Amino acid sequence: MDERVKNVAAEEARQFRAMTTDAVKSRAYLYPIKGVIHFVSHKDLWKPLLSKLAPTISTGVVVTLACFAALYLPQAAVMAFTSGPVAAVSAAVLTLSESSTITNLISRTFFIEEALIDTFDGTLLSKGCNNLVEEGRQVKTGGDNIQRLGKLIKKPFAKFTPNALIRYLLYLPLNFIPIVGTAIFIVLQGKRNGPQTHQRYFQLKEWNKRQREVFVEEHRGGYTAFGVTAFLLEMIPFANLIFAFTNTVGAALWAADLEKTATTAPRLREQAMRAE
């Protein structure tokens, strides 16, 4: 039994090292930051956010204040026994995570689903991926990248599911482990959330479930790295839903780069064969 435990532990450590190496090499953790920069420099991409700005910000403020008023002190008191001197910080991280999750649940369900789709598609147009966008909606001629977006043919962004919420609740107790537990919680959230940011991309590619699973597994490190950075940004109080839009831009920028790589790779292989 001891030998089996050692083998399982060794295998888990190997997989974690491989995923970490893949995450670093992918540089996917930079795309949420690139999303902020691209969003700021392309004013046409502000339109979907501005159209939902009032309910977006007010929801974030109300939920964050309510979570801190109701949950912070009780959680800090419990963590004082498990986390010691870092209890205040751990409780703050946990409360921010809870408020971010609740805010996203409410906003994505009632306010911003189509606005995020417009932001993703508009970003793809800004990177010249017209053919890809046309797989999921009509694209007009003339105007800026948002004005060119026509009628949606497909709506991909899935609302929060019970399973996702249950899984989130199961991860919460990790925050009671000082420092390490909080770090593991954030990584697990990133691993879970990362692939969700490309649901629109997968739909535009017309991939089935198996194709999506294979692609995600091949890019597991990258998706985890992207998800961790995006999750940390969306934990910032009162601005988390604004970062939901910039993270969507970052996801679209990554999708555009993946498309360029997919287009270039066959050409490079063909050139290499000719050279031989």
PDB file of C-alpha atoms in Angstrom:
ATOM      1  CA  MET A   1       0.000   0.000   0.000  1.00  0.00           C
ATOM      2  CA  ASP A   2       2.836   2.380   0.903  1.00  0.00           C
ATOM      3  CA  GLU A   3       4.425   1.725  -2.469  1.00  0.00           C
ATOM      4  CA  ARG A   4       1.168   2.512  -4.256  1.00  0.00           C
ATOM      5  CA  VAL A   5       0.800   5.767  -2.355  1.00  0.00           C
ATOM      6  CA  LYS A   6       4.354   6.735  -3.282  1.00  0.00           C
ATOM      7  CA  ASN A   7       3.700   5.900  -6.947  1.00  0.00           C
ATOM      8  CA  VAL A   8       0.492   7.951  -7.004  1.00  0.00           C
ATOM      9  CA  ALA A   9       2.229  10.870  -5.296  1.00  0.00           C
ATOM     10  CA  ALA A  10       5.131  10.660  -7.740  1.00  0.00           C
ATOM     11  CA  GLU A  11       2.754  10.593 -10.714  1.00  0.00           C
ATOM     12  CA  GLU A  12       0.800  13.584  -9.393  1.00  0.00           C
ATOM     13  CA  ALA A  13       4.052  15.488  -8.861  1.00  0.00           C
ATOM     14  CA  ARG A  14       5.178  14.632 -12.391  1.00  0.00           C
ATOM     15  CA  GLN A  15       1.900  15.825 -13.891  1.00  0.00           C
ATOM     16  CA  PHE A  16       2.043  19.033 -11.854  1.00  0.00           C
ATOM     17  CA  ARG A  17       5.596  19.746 -13.022  1.00  0.00           C
ATOM     18  CA  ALA A  18       4.618  19.086 -16.632  1.00  0.00           C
ATOM     19  CA  MET A  19       1.584  21.365 -16.354  1.00  0.00           C
ATOM     20  CA  THR A  20       3.673  24.092 -14.703  1.00  0.00           C
ATOM     21  CA  THR A  21       6.292  23.876 -17.453  1.00  0.00           C
ATOM     22  CA  ASP A  22       3.569  24.019 -20.108  1.00  0.00           C
ATOM     23  CA  ALA A  23       1.968  27.003 -18.357  1.00  0.00           C
ATOM     24  CA  VAL A  24       5.234  28.957 -18.336  1.00  0.00           C
ATOM     25  CA  LYS A  25       6.090  28.107 -21.956  1.00  0.00           C
ATOM     26  CA  SER A  26       2.597  28.964 -23.207  1.00  0.00           C
ATOM     27  CA  ARG A  27       2.809  32.523 -21.844  1.00  0.00           C
ATOM     28  CA  ALA A  28      -0.998  32.341 -21.657  1.00  0.00           C
ATOM     29  CA  TYR A  29      -0.856  34.081 -18.275  1.00  0.00           C
ATOM     30  CA  LEU A  30      -0.024  37.275 -20.188  1.00  0.00           C
ATOM     31  CA  TYR A  31      -3.251  37.320 -22.206  1.00  0.00           C
ATOM     32  CA  PRO A  32      -5.487  38.757 -19.452  1.00  0.00           C
ATOM     33  CA  ILE A  33      -2.976  41.631 -19.184  1.00  0.00           C
ATOM     34  CA  LYS A  34      -2.899  41.971 -22.978  1.00  0.00           C
ATOM     35  CA  GLY A  35      -6.683  42.037 -22.817  1.00  0.00           C
ATOM     36  CA  VAL A  36      -6.605  45.091 -20.540  1.00  0.00           C
ATOM     37  CA  ILE A  37      -4.187  46.899 -22.859  1.00  0.00           C
ATOM     38  CA  HIS A  38      -6.120  45.992 -26.021  1.00  0.00           C
ATOM     39  CA  PHE A  39      -9.415  46.968 -24.419  1.00  0.00           C
ATOM     40  CA  VAL A  40      -8.107  50.357 -23.306  1.00  0.00           C
ATOM     41  CA  SER A  41      -6.616  51.110 -26.740  1.00  0.00           C
ATOM     42  CA  HIS A  42      -9.714  50.086 -28.741  1.00  0.00           C
ATOM     43  CA  LYS A  43     -12.560  52.343 -27.713  1.00  0.00           C
ATOM     44  CA  ASP A  44     -15.064  50.556 -29.939  1.00  0.00           C
ATOM     45  CA  LEU A  45     -14.767  47.539 -27.622  1.00  0.00           C
ATOM     46  CA  TRP A  46     -16.026  49.685 -24.740  1.00  0.00           C
ATOM     47  CA  LYS A  47     -19.546  49.770 -26.165  1.00  0.00           C
ATOM     48  CA  PRO A  48     -20.794  46.395 -24.840  1.00  0.00           C
ATOM     49  CA  LEU A  49     -19.462  47.205 -21.368  1.00  0.00           C
ATOM     50  CA  LEU A  50     -20.824  50.770 -21.359  1.00  0.00           C
ATOM     51  CA  SER A  51     -24.256  49.487 -22.312  1.00  0.00           C
ATOM     52  CA  LYS A  52     -24.229  47.344 -19.154  1.00  0.00           C
ATOM     53  CA  LEU A  53     -22.113  49.598 -16.945  1.00  0.00           C
ATOM     54  CA  ALA A  54     -24.751  50.672 -14.427  1.00  0.00           C
ATOM     55  CA  PRO A  55     -26.075  47.203 -13.506  1.00  0.00           C
ATOM     56  CA  THR A  56     -22.563  45.730 -13.758  1.00  0.00           C
ATOM     57  CA  ILE A  57     -20.907  48.098 -11.286  1.00  0.00           C
ATOM     58  CA  SER A  58     -23.868  48.348  -8.937  1.00  0.00           C
ATOM     59  CA  THR A  59     -24.118  44.544  -8.743  1.00  0.00           C
ATOM     60  CA  GLY A  60     -20.421  44.235  -7.956  1.00  0.00           C
ATOM     61  CA  VAL A  61     -20.497  46.933  -5.274  1.00  0.00           C
ATOM     62  CA  VAL A  62     -23.620  45.640  -3.545  1.00  0.00           C
ATOM     63  CA  VAL A  63     -22.518  41.998  -3.560  1.00  0.00           C
ATOM     64  CA  THR A  64     -18.955  42.765  -2.391  1.00  0.00           C
ATOM     65  CA  LEU A  65     -20.107  45.009   0.462  1.00  0.00           C
ATOM     66  CA  ALA A  66     -22.754  42.479   1.502  1.00  0.00           C
ATOM     67  CA  CYS A  67     -20.241  39.614   1.515  1.00  0.00           C
ATOM     68  CA  PHE A  68     -17.749  41.524   3.612  1.00  0.00           C
ATOM     69  CA  ALA A  69     -20.467  42.636   6.036  1.00  0.00           C
ATOM     70  CA  ALA A  70     -21.905  39.149   6.449  1.00  0.00           C
ATOM     71  CA  LEU A  71     -18.993  36.761   5.886  1.00  0.00           C
ATOM     72  CA  TYR A  72     -15.614  38.386   6.527  1.00  0.00           C
ATOM     73  CA  LEU A  73     -15.586  38.529  10.347  1.00  0.00           C
ATOM     74  CA  PRO A  74     -17.011  35.016  10.912  1.00  0.00           C
ATOM     75  CA  GLN A  75     -14.544  33.527   8.429  1.00  0.00           C
ATOM     76  CA  ALA A  76     -11.646  35.500   9.892  1.00  0.00           C
ATOM     77  CA  ALA A  77     -12.590  34.247  13.373  1.00  0.00           C
ATOM     78  CA  VAL A  78     -12.547  30.620  12.215  1.00  0.00           C
ATOM     79  CA  MET A  79      -9.317  31.113  10.285  1.00  0.00           C
ATOM     80  CA  ALA A  80      -7.655  32.597  13.361  1.00  0.00           C
ATOM     81  CA  PHE A  81      -7.492  29.011  14.658  1.00  0.00           C
ATOM     82  CA  THR A  82      -6.238  27.491  11.416  1.00  0.00           C
ATOM     83  CA  SER A  83      -4.213  30.243   9.737  1.00  0.00           C
ATOM     84  CA  GLY A  84      -2.865  32.199  12.691  1.00  0.00           C
ATOM     85  CA  PRO A  85      -1.410  35.619  11.823  1.00  0.00           C
ATOM     86  CA  VAL A  86      -2.426  35.424   8.152  1.00  0.00           C
ATOM     87  CA  ALA A  87      -6.087  34.834   9.004  1.00  0.00           C
ATOM     88  CA  ALA A  88      -7.108  38.366   8.058  1.00  0.00           C
ATOM     89  CA  VAL A  89      -5.533  38.074   4.612  1.00  0.00           C
ATOM     90  CA  SER A  90      -6.864  34.558   3.988  1.00  0.00           C
ATOM     91  CA  ALA A  91     -10.369  35.604   5.039  1.00  0.00           C
ATOM     92  CA  ALA A  92     -10.194  38.628   2.728  1.00  0.00           C
ATOM     93  CA  VAL A  93      -9.130  36.450  -0.223  1.00  0.00           C
ATOM     94  CA  LEU A  94     -11.920  33.992   0.539  1.00  0.00           C
ATOM     95  CA  THR A  95     -14.541  36.751   0.813  1.00  0.00           C
ATOM     96  CA  LEU A  96     -13.366  38.359  -2.414  1.00  0.00           C
ATOM     97  CA  SER A  97     -13.608  34.996  -4.150  1.00  0.00           C
ATOM     98  CA  GLU A  98     -17.124  34.462  -2.823  1.00  0.00           C
ATOM     99  CA  SER A  99     -18.288  37.940  -3.841  1.00  0.00           C
ATOM    100  CA  SER A 100     -16.713  37.517  -7.290  1.00  0.00           C
ATOM    101  CA  THR A 101     -18.484  34.188  -7.810  1.00  0.00           C
ATOM    102  CA  ILE A 102     -21.858  35.535  -6.705  1.00  0.00           C
ATOM    103  CA  THR A 103     -21.453  38.686  -8.803  1.00  0.00           C
ATOM    104  CA  ASN A 104     -20.554  36.660 -11.883  1.00  0.00           C
ATOM    105  CA  LEU A 105     -23.457  34.319 -11.278  1.00  0.00           C
ATOM    106  CA  ILE A 106     -25.965  37.161 -11.125  1.00  0.00           C
ATOM    107  CA  SER A 107     -24.491  39.293 -13.891  1.00  0.00           C
ATOM    108  CA  ARG A 108     -23.820  36.561 -16.442  1.00  0.00           C
ATOM    109  CA  THR A 109     -27.295  35.151 -15.885  1.00  0.00           C
ATOM    110  CA  PHE A 110     -29.229  38.415 -16.129  1.00  0.00           C
ATOM    111  CA  PHE A 111     -27.081  41.216 -17.607  1.00  0.00           C
ATOM    112  CA  ILE A 112     -23.960  40.623 -19.633  1.00  0.00           C
ATOM    113  CA  GLU A 113     -24.088  37.332 -21.553  1.00  0.00           C
ATOM    114  CA  GLU A 114     -24.624  38.874 -25.014  1.00  0.00           C
ATOM    115  CA  ALA A 115     -22.349  41.818 -24.192  1.00  0.00           C
ATOM    116  CA  LEU A 116     -19.474  39.381 -23.527  1.00  0.00           C
ATOM    117  CA  ILE A 117     -20.190  37.598 -26.811  1.00  0.00           C
ATOM    118  CA  ASP A 118     -20.074  40.938 -28.647  1.00  0.00           C
ATOM    119  CA  THR A 119     -16.798  41.780 -26.909  1.00  0.00           C
ATOM    120  CA  PHE A 120     -15.237  38.439 -27.883  1.00  0.00           C
ATOM    121  CA  ASP A 121     -16.414  38.626 -31.496  1.00  0.00           C
ATOM    122  CA  GLY A 122     -15.477  42.306 -31.831  1.00  0.00           C
ATOM    123  CA  THR A 123     -11.965  41.534 -30.620  1.00  0.00           C
ATOM    124  CA  LEU A 124     -11.642  38.736 -33.179  1.00  0.00           C
ATOM    125  CA  LEU A 125     -12.669  41.176 -35.911  1.00  0.00           C
ATOM    126  CA  SER A 126     -10.057  43.648 -34.679  1.00  0.00           C
ATOM    127  CA  LYS A 127      -7.466  40.897 -35.236  1.00  0.00           C
ATOM    128  CA  GLY A 128      -8.715  40.074 -38.731  1.00  0.00           C
ATOM    129  CA  CYS A 129     -10.498  36.798 -37.880  1.00  0.00           C
ATOM    130  CA  ASN A 130     -13.565  37.648 -39.978  1.00  0.00           C
ATOM    131  CA  ASN A 131     -14.092  34.138 -41.328  1.00  0.00           C
ATOM    132  CA  LEU A 132     -14.109  32.688 -37.822  1.00  0.00           C
ATOM    133  CA  VAL A 133     -16.684  35.189 -36.545  1.00  0.00           C
ATOM    134  CA  GLU A 134     -18.918  34.524 -39.548  1.00  0.00           C
ATOM    135  CA  GLU A 135     -19.348  30.948 -38.307  1.00  0.00           C
ATOM    136  CA  GLY A 136     -21.428  32.260 -35.402  1.00  0.00           C
ATOM    137  CA  ARG A 137     -23.091  35.468 -36.589  1.00  0.00           C
ATOM    138  CA  GLN A 138     -23.661  37.824 -39.467  1.00  0.00           C
ATOM    139  CA  VAL A 139     -20.846  40.310 -40.109  1.00  0.00           C
ATOM    140  CA  LYS A 140     -21.689  43.648 -41.698  1.00  0.00           C
ATOM    141  CA  THR A 141     -19.476  45.856 -43.836  1.00  0.00           C
ATOM    142  CA  GLY A 142     -18.471  49.320 -42.665  1.00  0.00           C
ATOM    143  CA  GLY A 143     -18.300  50.821 -39.211  1.00  0.00           C
ATOM    144  CA  ASP A 144     -16.129  49.856 -36.263  1.00  0.00           C
ATOM    145  CA  ASN A 145     -15.654  46.321 -35.002  1.00  0.00           C
ATOM    146  CA  ILE A 146     -18.755  46.388 -32.801  1.00  0.00           C
ATOM    147  CA  GLN A 147     -20.963  48.073 -35.424  1.00  0.00           C
ATOM    148  CA  ARG A 148     -20.035  45.310 -37.876  1.00  0.00           C
ATOM    149  CA  LEU A 149     -21.508  42.636 -35.605  1.00  0.00           C
ATOM    150  CA  GLY A 150     -24.798  41.430 -36.995  1.00  0.00           C
ATOM    151  CA  LYS A 151     -27.419  38.984 -35.800  1.00  0.00           C
ATOM    152  CA  LEU A 152     -26.231  36.107 -33.627  1.00  0.00           C
ATOM    153  CA  ILE A 153     -26.621  32.651 -35.119  1.00  0.00           C
ATOM    154  CA  LYS A 154     -25.359  30.813 -32.043  1.00  0.00           C
ATOM    155  CA  LYS A 155     -25.147  31.741 -28.352  1.00  0.00           C
ATOM    156  CA  PRO A 156     -22.363  29.816 -26.635  1.00  0.00           C
ATOM    157  CA  PHE A 157     -21.778  31.311 -23.212  1.00  0.00           C
ATOM    158  CA  ALA A 158     -23.233  28.826 -20.739  1.00  0.00           C
ATOM    159  CA  LYS A 159     -24.718  30.172 -17.548  1.00  0.00           C
ATOM    160  CA  PHE A 160     -23.440  28.910 -14.213  1.00  0.00           C
ATOM    161  CA  THR A 161     -24.385  25.289 -13.677  1.00  0.00           C
ATOM    162  CA  PRO A 162     -25.205  23.560 -10.365  1.00  0.00           C
ATOM    163  CA  ASN A 163     -22.177  21.296 -10.803  1.00  0.00           C
ATOM    164  CA  ALA A 164     -19.837  24.268 -11.162  1.00  0.00           C
ATOM    165  CA  LEU A 165     -21.258  25.879  -8.029  1.00  0.00           C
ATOM    166  CA  ILE A 166     -21.037  22.626  -6.056  1.00  0.00           C
ATOM    167  CA  ARG A 167     -17.430  22.145  -7.148  1.00  0.00           C
ATOM    168  CA  TYR A 168     -16.625  25.710  -6.078  1.00  0.00           C
ATOM    169  CA  LEU A 169     -18.156  25.093  -2.638  1.00  0.00           C
ATOM    170  CA  LEU A 170     -16.148  21.892  -2.271  1.00  0.00           C
ATOM    171  CA  TYR A 171     -12.941  23.831  -2.917  1.00  0.00           C
ATOM    172  CA  LEU A 172     -13.706  26.568  -0.361  1.00  0.00           C
ATOM    173  CA  PRO A 173     -12.390  24.707   2.732  1.00  0.00           C
ATOM    174  CA  LEU A 174      -8.906  24.769   1.185  1.00  0.00           C
ATOM    175  CA  ASN A 175      -8.740  28.422   2.251  1.00  0.00           C
ATOM    176  CA  PHE A 176      -8.584  27.312   5.879  1.00  0.00           C
ATOM    177  CA  ILE A 177      -5.100  25.909   5.215  1.00  0.00           C
ATOM    178  CA  PRO A 178      -2.612  28.780   5.734  1.00  0.00           C
ATOM    179  CA  ILE A 179      -1.186  30.287   2.522  1.00  0.00           C
ATOM    180  CA  VAL A 180      -0.719  26.966   0.696  1.00  0.00           C
ATOM    181  CA  GLY A 181      -4.429  26.165   0.819  1.00  0.00           C
ATOM    182  CA  THR A 182      -5.380  29.550  -0.619  1.00  0.00           C
ATOM    183  CA  ALA A 183      -2.803  29.146  -3.394  1.00  0.00           C
ATOM    184  CA  ILE A 184      -4.144  25.677  -4.261  1.00  0.00           C
ATOM    185  CA  PHE A 185      -7.700  27.061  -4.252  1.00  0.00           C
ATOM    186  CA  ILE A 186      -6.750  29.796  -6.744  1.00  0.00           C
ATOM    187  CA  VAL A 187      -4.940  27.320  -9.021  1.00  0.00           C
ATOM    188  CA  LEU A 188      -7.920  24.945  -8.982  1.00  0.00           C
ATOM    189  CA  GLN A 189     -10.259  27.814  -9.838  1.00  0.00           C
ATOM    190  CA  GLY A 190      -7.950  28.806 -12.684  1.00  0.00           C
ATOM    191  CA  LYS A 191      -7.802  25.234 -13.953  1.00  0.00           C
ATOM    192  CA  ARG A 192     -11.600  25.019 -13.948  1.00  0.00           C
ATOM    193  CA  ASN A 193     -12.326  28.501 -15.323  1.00  0.00           C
ATOM    194  CA  GLY A 194      -9.604  28.701 -17.970  1.00  0.00           C
ATOM    195  CA  PRO A 195     -11.266  26.518 -20.631  1.00  0.00           C
ATOM    196  CA  GLN A 196     -14.605  28.257 -20.048  1.00  0.00           C
ATOM    197  CA  THR A 197     -13.186  31.475 -21.493  1.00  0.00           C
ATOM    198  CA  HIS A 198     -12.889  29.782 -24.896  1.00  0.00           C
ATOM    199  CA  GLN A 199     -16.400  28.370 -25.117  1.00  0.00           C
ATOM    200  CA  ARG A 200     -17.202  30.888 -27.837  1.00  0.00           C
ATOM    201  CA  TYR A 201     -14.021  29.975 -29.718  1.00  0.00           C
ATOM    202  CA  PHE A 202     -14.853  26.266 -29.565  1.00  0.00           C
ATOM    203  CA  GLN A 203     -18.325  26.948 -30.904  1.00  0.00           C
ATOM    204  CA  LEU A 204     -17.057  29.095 -33.752  1.00  0.00           C
ATOM    205  CA  LYS A 205     -14.690  26.245 -34.636  1.00  0.00           C
ATOM    206  CA  GLU A 206     -17.720  23.902 -34.601  1.00  0.00           C
ATOM    207  CA  TRP A 207     -15.894  21.371 -32.446  1.00  0.00           C
ATOM    208  CA  ASN A 208     -17.763  18.567 -30.742  1.00  0.00           C
ATOM    209  CA  LYS A 209     -17.309  17.656 -27.083  1.00  0.00           C
ATOM    210  CA  ARG A 210     -14.489  15.204 -27.760  1.00  0.00           C
ATOM    211  CA  GLN A 211     -12.552  17.696 -29.889  1.00  0.00           C
ATOM    212  CA  ARG A 212     -12.870  20.344 -27.173  1.00  0.00           C
ATOM    213  CA  GLU A 213     -11.688  17.947 -24.483  1.00  0.00           C
ATOM    214  CA  VAL A 214      -8.639  16.892 -26.506  1.00  0.00           C
ATOM    215  CA  PHE A 215      -7.701  20.497 -27.290  1.00  0.00           C
ATOM    216  CA  VAL A 216      -8.088  21.588 -23.657  1.00  0.00           C
ATOM    217  CA  GLU A 217      -5.973  18.673 -22.449  1.00  0.00           C
ATOM    218  CA  GLU A 218      -3.258  19.545 -24.957  1.00  0.00           C
ATOM    219  CA  HIS A 219      -3.248  23.116 -23.634  1.00  0.00           C
ATOM    220  CA  ARG A 220      -3.984  22.328 -19.982  1.00  0.00           C
ATOM    221  CA  GLY A 221      -1.054  24.341 -18.653  1.00  0.00           C
ATOM    222  CA  GLY A 222      -1.941  27.355 -20.756  1.00  0.00           C
ATOM    223  CA  TYR A 223      -5.582  27.309 -19.759  1.00  0.00           C
ATOM    224  CA  THR A 224      -4.671  26.999 -16.087  1.00  0.00           C
ATOM    225  CA  ALA A 225      -2.215  29.907 -16.352  1.00  0.00           C
ATOM    226  CA  PHE A 226      -4.783  32.060 -18.133  1.00  0.00           C
ATOM    227  CA  GLY A 227      -7.478  31.076 -15.646  1.00  0.00           C
ATOM    228  CA  VAL A 228      -5.347  31.912 -12.595  1.00  0.00           C
ATOM    229  CA  THR A 229      -4.473  35.400 -13.870  1.00  0.00           C
ATOM    230  CA  ALA A 230      -8.060  36.069 -14.945  1.00  0.00           C
ATOM    231  CA  PHE A 231      -9.411  34.815 -11.608  1.00  0.00           C
ATOM    232  CA  LEU A 232      -7.045  37.073  -9.646  1.00  0.00           C
ATOM    233  CA  LEU A 233      -8.111  40.104 -11.693  1.00  0.00           C
ATOM    234  CA  GLU A 234     -11.789  39.324 -11.169  1.00  0.00           C
ATOM    235  CA  MET A 235     -11.206  39.207  -7.410  1.00  0.00           C
ATOM    236  CA  ILE A 236     -10.409  42.938  -7.340  1.00  0.00           C
ATOM    237  CA  PRO A 237     -13.261  44.626  -5.426  1.00  0.00           C
ATOM    238  CA  PHE A 238     -15.818  46.655  -7.392  1.00  0.00           C
ATOM    239  CA  ALA A 239     -13.945  46.145 -10.677  1.00  0.00           C
ATOM    240  CA  ASN A 240     -14.352  42.399 -11.098  1.00  0.00           C
ATOM    241  CA  LEU A 241     -16.988  42.607 -13.840  1.00  0.00           C
ATOM    242  CA  ILE A 242     -14.985  45.184 -15.766  1.00  0.00           C
ATOM    243  CA  PHE A 243     -12.158  42.662 -15.707  1.00  0.00           C
ATOM    244  CA  ALA A 244     -14.629  40.032 -16.906  1.00  0.00           C
ATOM    245  CA  PHE A 245     -14.800  42.063 -20.134  1.00  0.00           C
ATOM    246  CA  THR A 246     -11.029  42.585 -20.396  1.00  0.00           C
ATOM    247  CA  ASN A 247     -10.478  38.876 -19.706  1.00  0.00           C
ATOM    248  CA  THR A 248     -12.898  38.146 -22.551  1.00  0.00           C
ATOM    249  CA  VAL A 249     -10.774  40.382 -24.782  1.00  0.00           C
ATOM    250  CA  GLY A 250      -7.654  38.508 -23.635  1.00  0.00           C
ATOM    251  CA  ALA A 251      -9.298  35.169 -24.418  1.00  0.00           C
ATOM    252  CA  ALA A 252     -10.189  36.396 -27.919  1.00  0.00           C
ATOM    253  CA  LEU A 253      -6.615  37.625 -28.489  1.00  0.00           C
ATOM    254  CA  TRP A 254      -5.340  34.191 -27.514  1.00  0.00           C
ATOM    255  CA  ALA A 255      -7.873  32.553 -29.850  1.00  0.00           C
ATOM    256  CA  ALA A 256      -6.708  34.807 -32.694  1.00  0.00           C
ATOM    257  CA  ASP A 257      -3.078  33.810 -32.075  1.00  0.00           C
ATOM    258  CA  LEU A 258      -4.068  30.136 -31.968  1.00  0.00           C
ATOM    259  CA  GLU A 259      -5.756  30.599 -35.345  1.00  0.00           C
ATOM    260  CA  LYS A 260      -2.603  32.140 -36.795  1.00  0.00           C
ATOM    261  CA  THR A 261      -0.539  29.242 -35.456  1.00  0.00           C
ATOM    262  CA  ALA A 262      -2.987  26.702 -36.877  1.00  0.00           C
ATOM    263  CA  THR A 263      -2.812  28.427 -40.262  1.00  0.00           C
ATOM    264  CA  THR A 264       0.955  28.798 -40.278  1.00  0.00           C
ATOM    265  CA  ALA A 265       1.880  25.291 -39.088  1.00  0.00           C
ATOM    266  CA  PRO A 266       0.596  23.408 -42.185  1.00  0.00           C
ATOM    267  CA  ARG A 267       2.421  25.879 -44.427  1.00  0.00           C
ATOM    268  CA  LEU A 268       5.668  25.353 -42.544  1.00  0.00           C
ATOM    269  CA  ARG A 269       5.301  21.572 -42.797  1.00  0.00           C
ATOM    270  CA  GLU A 270       4.622  21.865 -46.530  1.00  0.00           C
ATOM    271  CA  GLN A 271       7.687  24.065 -47.023  1.00  0.00           C
ATOM    272  CA  ALA A 272       9.828  21.604 -45.053  1.00  0.00           C
ATOM    273  CA  MET A 273       8.620  18.693 -47.211  1.00  0.00           C
ATOM    274  CA  ARG A 274       9.414  20.628 -50.362  1.00  0.00           C
ATOM    275  CA  ALA A 275      12.873  21.464 -49.035  1.00  0.00           C
ATOM    276  CA  GLU A 276      13.539  17.771 -48.464  1.00  0.00           C
TER     277      GLU A 276
END
